Coordinates of N, CA and C in Angstrom, one line a residue:
M1 N 123.1 97.4 75.1 CA 124.0 96.2 75.4 C 123.7 95.2 74.3
Y2 N 124.7 94.4 74.1 CA 124.6 93.3 73.1 C 123.9 92.1 73.8
G3 N 123.2 91.3 73.0 CA 122.6 90.1 73.4 C 123.7 89.0 73.7
I4 N 123.2 87.9 74.1 CA 124.1 86.8 74.4 C 124.1 85.8 73.3
K5 N 125.3 85.6 72.7 CA 125.4 84.7 71.5 C 125.9 83.3 71.9
G6 N 126.6 83.2 73.1 CA 127.2 82.0 73.6 C 127.5 82.1 75.1
P7 N 127.7 81.0 75.7 CA 128.0 81.0 77.2 C 129.2 81.8 77.5
E8 N 130.2 82.0 76.6 CA 131.4 82.8 76.9 C 131.0 84.3 77.0
D9 N 129.9 84.7 76.5 CA 129.5 86.1 76.7 C 129.0 86.4 78.1
V10 N 128.6 85.4 78.8 CA 128.1 85.6 80.2 C 129.2 85.5 81.2
D11 N 129.6 86.7 81.6 CA 130.7 86.7 82.6 C 130.5 87.9 83.6
L12 N 131.5 88.1 84.4 CA 131.4 89.2 85.4 C 131.2 90.5 84.7
E13 N 131.9 90.8 83.7 CA 131.8 92.0 82.9 C 130.4 92.2 82.4
Y14 N 129.8 91.2 81.8 CA 128.5 91.3 81.3 C 127.4 91.6 82.4
C15 N 127.6 90.9 83.5 CA 126.6 91.2 84.6 C 126.8 92.6 85.2
C16 N 128.0 93.1 85.2 CA 128.2 94.5 85.7 C 127.6 95.5 84.7
S17 N 127.7 95.2 83.4 CA 127.1 96.0 82.4 C 125.6 96.0 82.5
L18 N 125.0 94.8 82.8 CA 123.6 94.7 83.0 C 123.2 95.7 84.2
M19 N 123.9 95.7 85.2 CA 123.6 96.5 86.4 C 123.7 98.0 86.0
A20 N 124.7 98.3 85.2 CA 124.8 99.7 84.8 C 123.7 100.1 83.9
E21 N 123.2 99.2 83.1 CA 122.1 99.6 82.1 C 120.7 99.6 82.8
Y22 N 120.5 98.6 83.6 CA 119.1 98.4 84.2 C 118.9 98.9 85.6
T23 N 119.9 99.3 86.3 CA 119.9 99.8 87.6 C 119.5 98.8 88.7
A24 N 118.6 97.9 88.5 CA 118.2 96.9 89.4 C 117.7 95.7 88.7
L25 N 118.0 94.5 89.3 CA 117.5 93.2 88.8 C 117.1 92.4 90.0
D26 N 116.1 91.6 89.9 CA 115.7 90.6 90.9 C 116.9 89.6 91.0
C27 N 117.2 89.2 92.2 CA 118.3 88.2 92.3 C 118.0 87.0 91.5
A28 N 116.8 86.5 91.4 CA 116.4 85.4 90.6 C 116.7 85.6 89.1
Q29 N 116.6 86.8 88.7 CA 116.8 87.1 87.3 C 118.3 86.9 87.0
L30 N 119.2 87.5 87.8 CA 120.6 87.4 87.6 C 121.1 85.9 87.7
F31 N 120.6 85.2 88.7 CA 120.9 83.8 88.9 C 120.4 83.0 87.7
G32 N 119.2 83.3 87.2 CA 118.6 82.6 86.1 C 119.4 82.8 84.8
L33 N 119.8 84.1 84.6 CA 120.7 84.4 83.4 C 122.0 83.6 83.4
L34 N 122.6 83.6 84.6 CA 123.9 82.9 84.7 C 123.8 81.4 84.5
K35 N 122.7 80.9 84.9 CA 122.4 79.4 84.8 C 122.0 79.1 83.3
K36 N 121.0 79.8 82.8 CA 120.5 79.5 81.5 C 121.4 79.8 80.4
Y37 N 122.0 80.9 80.4 CA 122.9 81.3 79.3 C 124.4 81.1 79.5
G38 N 124.8 81.1 80.7 CA 126.2 80.9 81.0 C 126.6 79.5 81.4
G39 N 125.6 78.7 81.8 CA 125.8 77.3 82.2 C 126.5 77.2 83.5
Y40 N 126.5 78.2 84.3 CA 127.1 78.2 85.6 C 126.4 77.3 86.6
K41 N 127.1 76.5 87.4 CA 126.5 75.8 88.5 C 126.3 76.8 89.6
K42 N 125.7 76.3 90.7 CA 125.3 77.2 91.8 C 126.5 78.0 92.3
R43 N 127.7 77.3 92.6 CA 128.9 77.9 93.1 C 129.3 79.0 92.2
G44 N 129.4 78.8 90.9 CA 129.8 79.9 90.0 C 128.9 81.1 90.0
R45 N 127.6 80.8 90.1 CA 126.6 81.9 90.1 C 126.8 82.8 91.4
I46 N 127.0 82.1 92.5 CA 127.3 82.8 93.8 C 128.6 83.6 93.7
D47 N 129.6 83.0 93.1 CA 130.9 83.7 93.0 C 130.8 85.0 92.1
I48 N 130.1 84.9 91.0 CA 130.0 86.1 90.2 C 129.2 87.2 90.9
C49 N 128.2 86.8 91.6 CA 127.4 87.8 92.3 C 128.2 88.4 93.5
R50 N 129.0 87.6 94.1 CA 129.9 88.0 95.2 C 130.9 89.0 94.7
Q51 N 131.5 88.7 93.5 CA 132.5 89.6 92.9 C 131.9 91.0 92.6
M52 N 130.6 90.9 92.1 CA 130.0 92.2 91.8 C 129.8 93.1 93.0
R53 N 129.4 92.4 94.1 CA 129.3 93.2 95.4 C 130.6 93.6 95.9
M54 N 131.6 92.8 95.8 CA 132.9 93.2 96.4 C 133.5 94.4 95.6
K55 N 133.3 94.4 94.3 CA 133.8 95.4 93.4 C 132.9 96.6 93.4
K56 N 131.8 96.6 94.1 CA 130.8 97.6 94.2 C 130.1 98.0 92.9
Y57 N 130.0 97.0 92.1 CA 129.2 97.1 90.9 C 127.7 96.9 91.2
A58 N 127.4 96.2 92.3 CA 126.1 96.0 92.7 C 126.0 95.8 94.2
Y59 N 124.8 96.1 94.8 CA 124.5 95.9 96.2 C 123.3 95.0 96.2
R60 N 123.2 94.2 97.3 CA 122.0 93.4 97.4 C 121.1 94.0 98.5
I61 N 119.8 94.2 98.1 CA 118.9 94.7 99.1 C 117.6 93.8 99.1
A62 N 116.9 93.9 100.2 CA 115.6 93.2 100.3 C 114.5 94.2 100.2
D63 N 113.4 93.9 99.5 CA 112.3 94.8 99.4 C 111.0 93.9 99.5
Q64 N 110.3 94.1 100.5 CA 109.1 93.2 100.7 C 109.6 91.8 100.8
D65 N 109.1 90.9 99.9 CA 109.5 89.5 100.0 C 110.5 89.1 98.9
R66 N 111.1 90.1 98.2 CA 112.1 89.8 97.2 C 113.4 90.4 97.5
K67 N 114.5 89.8 96.9 CA 115.8 90.3 97.0 C 116.3 90.8 95.6
Y68 N 117.0 91.9 95.6 CA 117.4 92.5 94.4 C 118.9 92.9 94.4
Y69 N 119.5 92.9 93.2 CA 120.8 93.6 93.0 C 120.5 94.9 92.5
V70 N 121.1 95.9 93.1 CA 120.9 97.3 92.7 C 122.2 98.0 92.5
K71 N 122.2 99.0 91.6 CA 123.5 99.8 91.4 C 123.8 100.7 92.5
N72 N 122.8 101.1 93.3 CA 123.0 102.1 94.4 C 122.2 101.6 95.6
P73 N 122.8 101.4 96.7 CA 122.1 100.8 97.9 C 120.9 101.7 98.4
R74 N 120.8 102.9 97.9 CA 119.7 103.8 98.3 C 118.5 103.7 97.4
I75 N 118.6 103.0 96.4 CA 117.5 102.8 95.4 C 116.4 102.0 96.1
S76 N 115.2 102.5 95.8 CA 114.0 101.7 96.2 C 113.3 101.2 95.0
I77 N 112.8 100.0 95.2 CA 112.1 99.3 94.1 C 110.7 99.7 94.0
T78 N 110.4 100.8 93.3 CA 109.1 101.4 93.2 C 108.8 101.8 91.8
N79 N 107.6 102.0 91.5 CA 107.1 102.7 90.2 C 107.7 102.1 89.0
R80 N 108.4 103.0 88.2 CA 108.9 102.6 86.9 C 110.0 101.5 87.0
L81 N 110.8 101.5 88.0 CA 111.8 100.5 88.2 C 111.2 99.2 88.5
K82 N 110.2 99.1 89.3 CA 109.5 97.9 89.6 C 108.9 97.3 88.3
R83 N 108.3 98.2 87.5 CA 107.7 97.7 86.2 C 108.8 97.2 85.3
Q84 N 109.9 97.9 85.2 CA 111.0 97.5 84.4 C 111.6 96.1 84.8
I85 N 111.7 95.9 86.1 CA 112.1 94.6 86.6 C 111.2 93.5 86.1
K86 N 109.9 93.7 86.2 CA 108.9 92.8 85.7 C 109.1 92.5 84.2
C87 N 109.3 93.5 83.4 CA 109.5 93.4 82.0 C 110.8 92.6 81.7
F88 N 111.8 92.7 82.6 CA 113.1 92.0 82.3 C 112.9 90.5 82.3
W89 N 111.8 90.0 82.9 CA 111.6 88.6 82.8 C 111.3 88.2 81.3
V90 N 110.6 89.0 80.6 CA 110.3 88.8 79.2 C 111.7 88.8 78.4
L91 N 112.5 89.9 78.7 CA 113.8 90.0 78.0 C 114.6 88.7 78.2
L92 N 114.6 88.2 79.4 CA 115.4 87.0 79.7 C 115.1 85.8 78.7
D93 N 113.8 85.7 78.3 CA 113.5 84.7 77.4 C 114.1 84.9 76.0
Y94 N 114.5 86.1 75.7 CA 115.0 86.4 74.3 C 116.4 86.9 74.2
L95 N 117.2 86.8 75.3 CA 118.5 87.3 75.3 C 119.4 86.7 74.3
D96 N 119.2 85.4 74.0 CA 120.0 84.7 73.0 C 119.6 85.0 71.6
Q97 N 118.5 85.7 71.4 CA 118.1 86.1 70.1 C 118.3 87.6 69.8
A98 N 118.4 88.3 70.9 CA 118.6 89.8 70.8 C 119.9 90.2 70.3
D99 N 120.0 91.1 69.3 CA 121.3 91.6 68.9 C 121.7 92.7 69.9
Q100 N 120.7 93.5 70.3 CA 121.0 94.6 71.3 C 119.7 94.7 72.2
H101 N 119.9 95.2 73.4 CA 118.8 95.5 74.3 C 119.2 96.6 75.3
F102 N 118.3 97.4 75.7 CA 118.6 98.4 76.7 C 117.3 98.9 77.4
A103 N 117.5 99.5 78.6 CA 116.4 100.1 79.3 C 116.0 101.4 78.5
S104 N 114.7 101.6 78.4 CA 114.3 102.7 77.6 C 113.6 103.7 78.5
G105 N 113.8 105.0 78.2 CA 113.2 106.0 78.9 C 111.9 106.5 78.3
A106 N 111.5 105.9 77.2 CA 110.3 106.3 76.5 C 109.0 105.9 77.2
L107 N 108.0 106.6 77.1 CA 106.7 106.3 77.6 C 106.2 105.0 77.1
S108 N 106.5 104.7 75.8 CA 105.9 103.6 75.2 C 106.7 102.3 75.4
S109 N 107.8 102.4 76.2 CA 108.6 101.2 76.3 C 109.4 101.3 77.6
L110 N 109.6 100.1 78.3 CA 110.4 100.0 79.5 C 111.8 99.4 79.1
I111 N 111.7 98.5 78.1 CA 112.9 97.8 77.6 C 112.7 97.7 76.1
T112 N 113.8 98.0 75.4 CA 113.8 97.9 73.9 C 114.9 96.8 73.5
M113 N 114.5 96.1 72.5 CA 115.5 95.1 72.0 C 115.4 95.0 70.5
E114 N 116.5 94.6 69.9 CA 116.5 94.4 68.4 C 116.8 92.9 68.2
I115 N 115.9 92.3 67.4 CA 116.1 90.9 67.0 C 116.0 90.9 65.5
G116 N 117.1 90.4 64.9 CA 117.1 90.3 63.4 C 116.8 91.5 62.7
G117 N 117.3 92.7 63.2 CA 117.0 94.0 62.5 C 115.7 94.6 62.8
R118 N 114.9 94.0 63.6 CA 113.6 94.5 63.9 C 113.5 94.9 65.4
D119 N 112.9 96.1 65.6 CA 112.8 96.6 67.0 C 111.6 96.1 67.7
Y120 N 111.8 95.7 69.0 CA 110.7 95.2 69.9 C 110.8 96.1 71.2
S121 N 109.6 96.4 71.7 CA 109.6 97.1 73.0 C 108.8 96.2 73.9
I122 N 109.2 96.3 75.2 CA 108.5 95.5 76.2 C 107.8 96.6 77.1
L123 N 106.5 96.5 77.1 CA 105.7 97.5 77.8 C 104.9 96.8 78.9
Y124 N 104.7 97.5 80.0 CA 103.9 97.0 81.1 C 102.6 97.7 81.2
A125 N 101.5 97.0 81.1 CA 100.2 97.6 81.2 C 99.6 97.4 82.6
E126 N 99.6 98.5 83.4 CA 99.1 98.4 84.7 C 97.5 98.1 84.6
R127 N 97.0 97.4 85.6 CA 95.6 97.2 85.6 C 94.9 98.5 85.8
G128 N 93.9 98.8 85.0 CA 93.2 100.0 85.0 C 93.8 101.1 84.1
K129 N 95.0 100.9 83.6 CA 95.6 101.9 82.8 C 95.8 101.4 81.3
E130 N 94.9 100.6 80.9 CA 95.0 100.1 79.5 C 94.9 101.1 78.4
R131 N 94.1 102.2 78.7 CA 94.0 103.3 77.7 C 95.3 104.0 77.6
V132 N 96.0 104.2 78.7 CA 97.4 104.8 78.7 C 98.3 103.9 77.8
C133 N 98.2 102.6 78.0 CA 99.0 101.7 77.2 C 98.7 101.9 75.7
N134 N 97.5 101.9 75.4 CA 97.1 102.1 74.0 C 97.7 103.4 73.4
Y135 N 97.5 104.5 74.2 CA 98.0 105.8 73.8 C 99.6 105.7 73.6
S136 N 100.2 105.1 74.5 CA 101.7 105.0 74.4 C 102.1 104.2 73.2
M137 N 101.4 103.2 72.8 CA 101.8 102.4 71.6 C 101.5 103.2 70.4
E138 N 100.4 104.0 70.4 CA 100.1 104.9 69.2 C 101.3 105.9 69.0
R139 N 101.9 106.3 70.0 CA 103.0 107.3 69.9 C 104.3 106.7 69.8
G140 N 104.4 105.4 69.9 CA 105.7 104.7 70.0 C 106.4 104.5 68.7
G141 N 105.9 104.8 67.5 CA 106.6 104.6 66.3 C 106.5 103.2 65.8
V142 N 107.5 102.9 64.9 CA 107.5 101.5 64.3 C 108.3 100.6 65.1
T143 N 107.6 99.9 65.9 CA 108.2 98.8 66.8 C 107.1 97.8 67.0
R144 N 107.5 96.6 67.3 CA 106.6 95.5 67.7 C 106.6 95.5 69.3
Y145 N 105.5 95.1 69.9 CA 105.3 95.2 71.3 C 105.1 93.8 72.0
F146 N 105.8 93.6 73.1 CA 105.4 92.6 74.0 C 104.7 93.4 75.1
V147 N 103.5 93.1 75.5 CA 102.8 93.8 76.5 C 102.6 92.9 77.7
L148 N 103.2 93.3 78.8 CA 103.1 92.5 80.0 C 101.8 93.0 80.8
V149 N 100.9 92.1 81.1 CA 99.7 92.4 81.8 C 99.7 91.7 83.1
D150 N 98.8 92.2 84.0 CA 98.6 91.6 85.3 C 97.6 90.5 85.3
D151 N 96.6 90.6 84.4 CA 95.7 89.4 84.3 C 95.1 89.4 82.9
L152 N 94.5 88.3 82.5 CA 94.1 88.1 81.1 C 92.9 89.0 80.8
S153 N 92.1 89.5 81.8 CA 91.0 90.3 81.5 C 91.4 91.7 80.8
Q154 N 92.7 92.0 80.9 CA 93.2 93.3 80.4 C 93.4 93.2 78.8
I155 N 93.6 92.0 78.4 CA 94.0 91.8 76.9 C 93.0 92.4 76.0
P156 N 91.7 92.1 76.1 CA 90.7 92.7 75.2 C 90.7 94.3 75.2
L157 N 91.2 94.9 76.2 CA 91.2 96.3 76.4 C 92.4 97.0 75.7
I158 N 93.4 96.2 75.4 CA 94.6 96.7 74.8 C 94.6 96.4 73.3
K159 N 94.7 97.5 72.5 CA 94.5 97.3 71.1 C 95.6 98.0 70.3
N160 N 96.3 97.3 69.4 CA 97.3 97.9 68.6 C 97.8 96.8 67.6
E161 N 97.9 97.2 66.3 CA 98.3 96.2 65.3 C 99.7 95.8 65.5
Q162 N 100.5 96.5 66.2 CA 102.0 96.2 66.4 C 102.2 95.3 67.6
I163 N 101.2 94.8 68.2 CA 101.4 93.9 69.4 C 101.9 92.5 68.9
H164 N 103.1 92.1 69.3 CA 103.7 90.8 68.9 C 103.1 89.8 69.8
A165 N 103.0 90.0 71.1 CA 102.5 89.1 72.1 C 102.1 89.8 73.4
F166 N 101.2 89.2 74.1 CA 100.9 89.6 75.4 C 101.7 88.6 76.3
A167 N 102.1 89.1 77.5 CA 102.8 88.2 78.4 C 102.2 88.5 79.8
M168 N 102.3 87.4 80.6 CA 101.8 87.5 82.0 C 102.7 86.6 82.9
L169 N 103.1 87.2 84.0 CA 103.9 86.4 85.0 C 103.1 85.7 86.0
D170 N 103.5 84.4 86.3 CA 102.8 83.7 87.3 C 103.5 83.9 88.6
E171 N 103.0 83.3 89.7 CA 103.6 83.5 91.0 C 105.1 83.1 91.1
K172 N 105.5 82.3 90.2 CA 107.0 81.9 90.2 C 107.8 82.7 89.2
N173 N 107.2 83.7 88.7 CA 107.8 84.6 87.7 C 108.2 83.9 86.4
T174 N 107.4 82.9 86.1 CA 107.5 82.3 84.8 C 106.6 83.1 83.8
V175 N 107.1 83.4 82.6 CA 106.3 84.2 81.7 C 105.5 83.3 80.8
H176 N 104.2 83.6 80.7 CA 103.3 82.9 79.8 C 102.9 83.9 78.7
Y177 N 102.9 83.5 77.4 CA 102.7 84.3 76.3 C 101.3 84.0 75.7
Y178 N 100.7 85.1 75.2 CA 99.3 85.0 74.6 C 99.4 85.8 73.3
L179 N 98.9 85.2 72.2 CA 98.9 85.9 70.9 C 97.7 86.9 70.9
P180 N 97.9 88.0 70.3 CA 96.8 89.0 70.1 C 95.7 88.4 69.2
K181 N 94.5 88.8 69.4 CA 93.4 88.3 68.6 C 93.7 88.5 67.1
G182 N 93.4 87.5 66.4 CA 93.7 87.5 64.9 C 95.1 87.1 64.5
A183 N 96.0 86.9 65.5 CA 97.3 86.5 65.1 C 97.3 84.9 65.0
E184 N 98.3 84.5 64.3 CA 98.4 83.0 64.1 C 99.6 82.5 64.8

């Protein structure tokens, strides 16, 4: 998918394309995208989401304490999809800079984006699986990485020269970024 270059890019068609590409999004992600990049007021955000549901481009489900828009109502928010949704919070910060972005099926990436001709991958490092993360990046080729972690104690365990930044979500799903050791 193409990134967002202006508010006119954020419309029903763009949101439906997001659902087709990513399969599931947190409701807050879709509402945040419509507000931040499209400039929609609350009524406009609700209308676009309602149209997506009416046209069957998306269904709204609840899973634990969160609500999601999903491409298929039988989808459950588990495993890889849950990690991809977490990584989408990082992508949201860069949508206006991204030339392209897409969900990746690669072990070394959950989401891939291109910014200024350079490839970036967003990878989620589960607690206790830092070695798997390191291995994935070694096999990932020439790309820069945003590595989403669960807590700061993981950062020293994750090593790769291609790490652009570490990221961590707080309880409100705000992304906080940390530079790798030795970066300026």
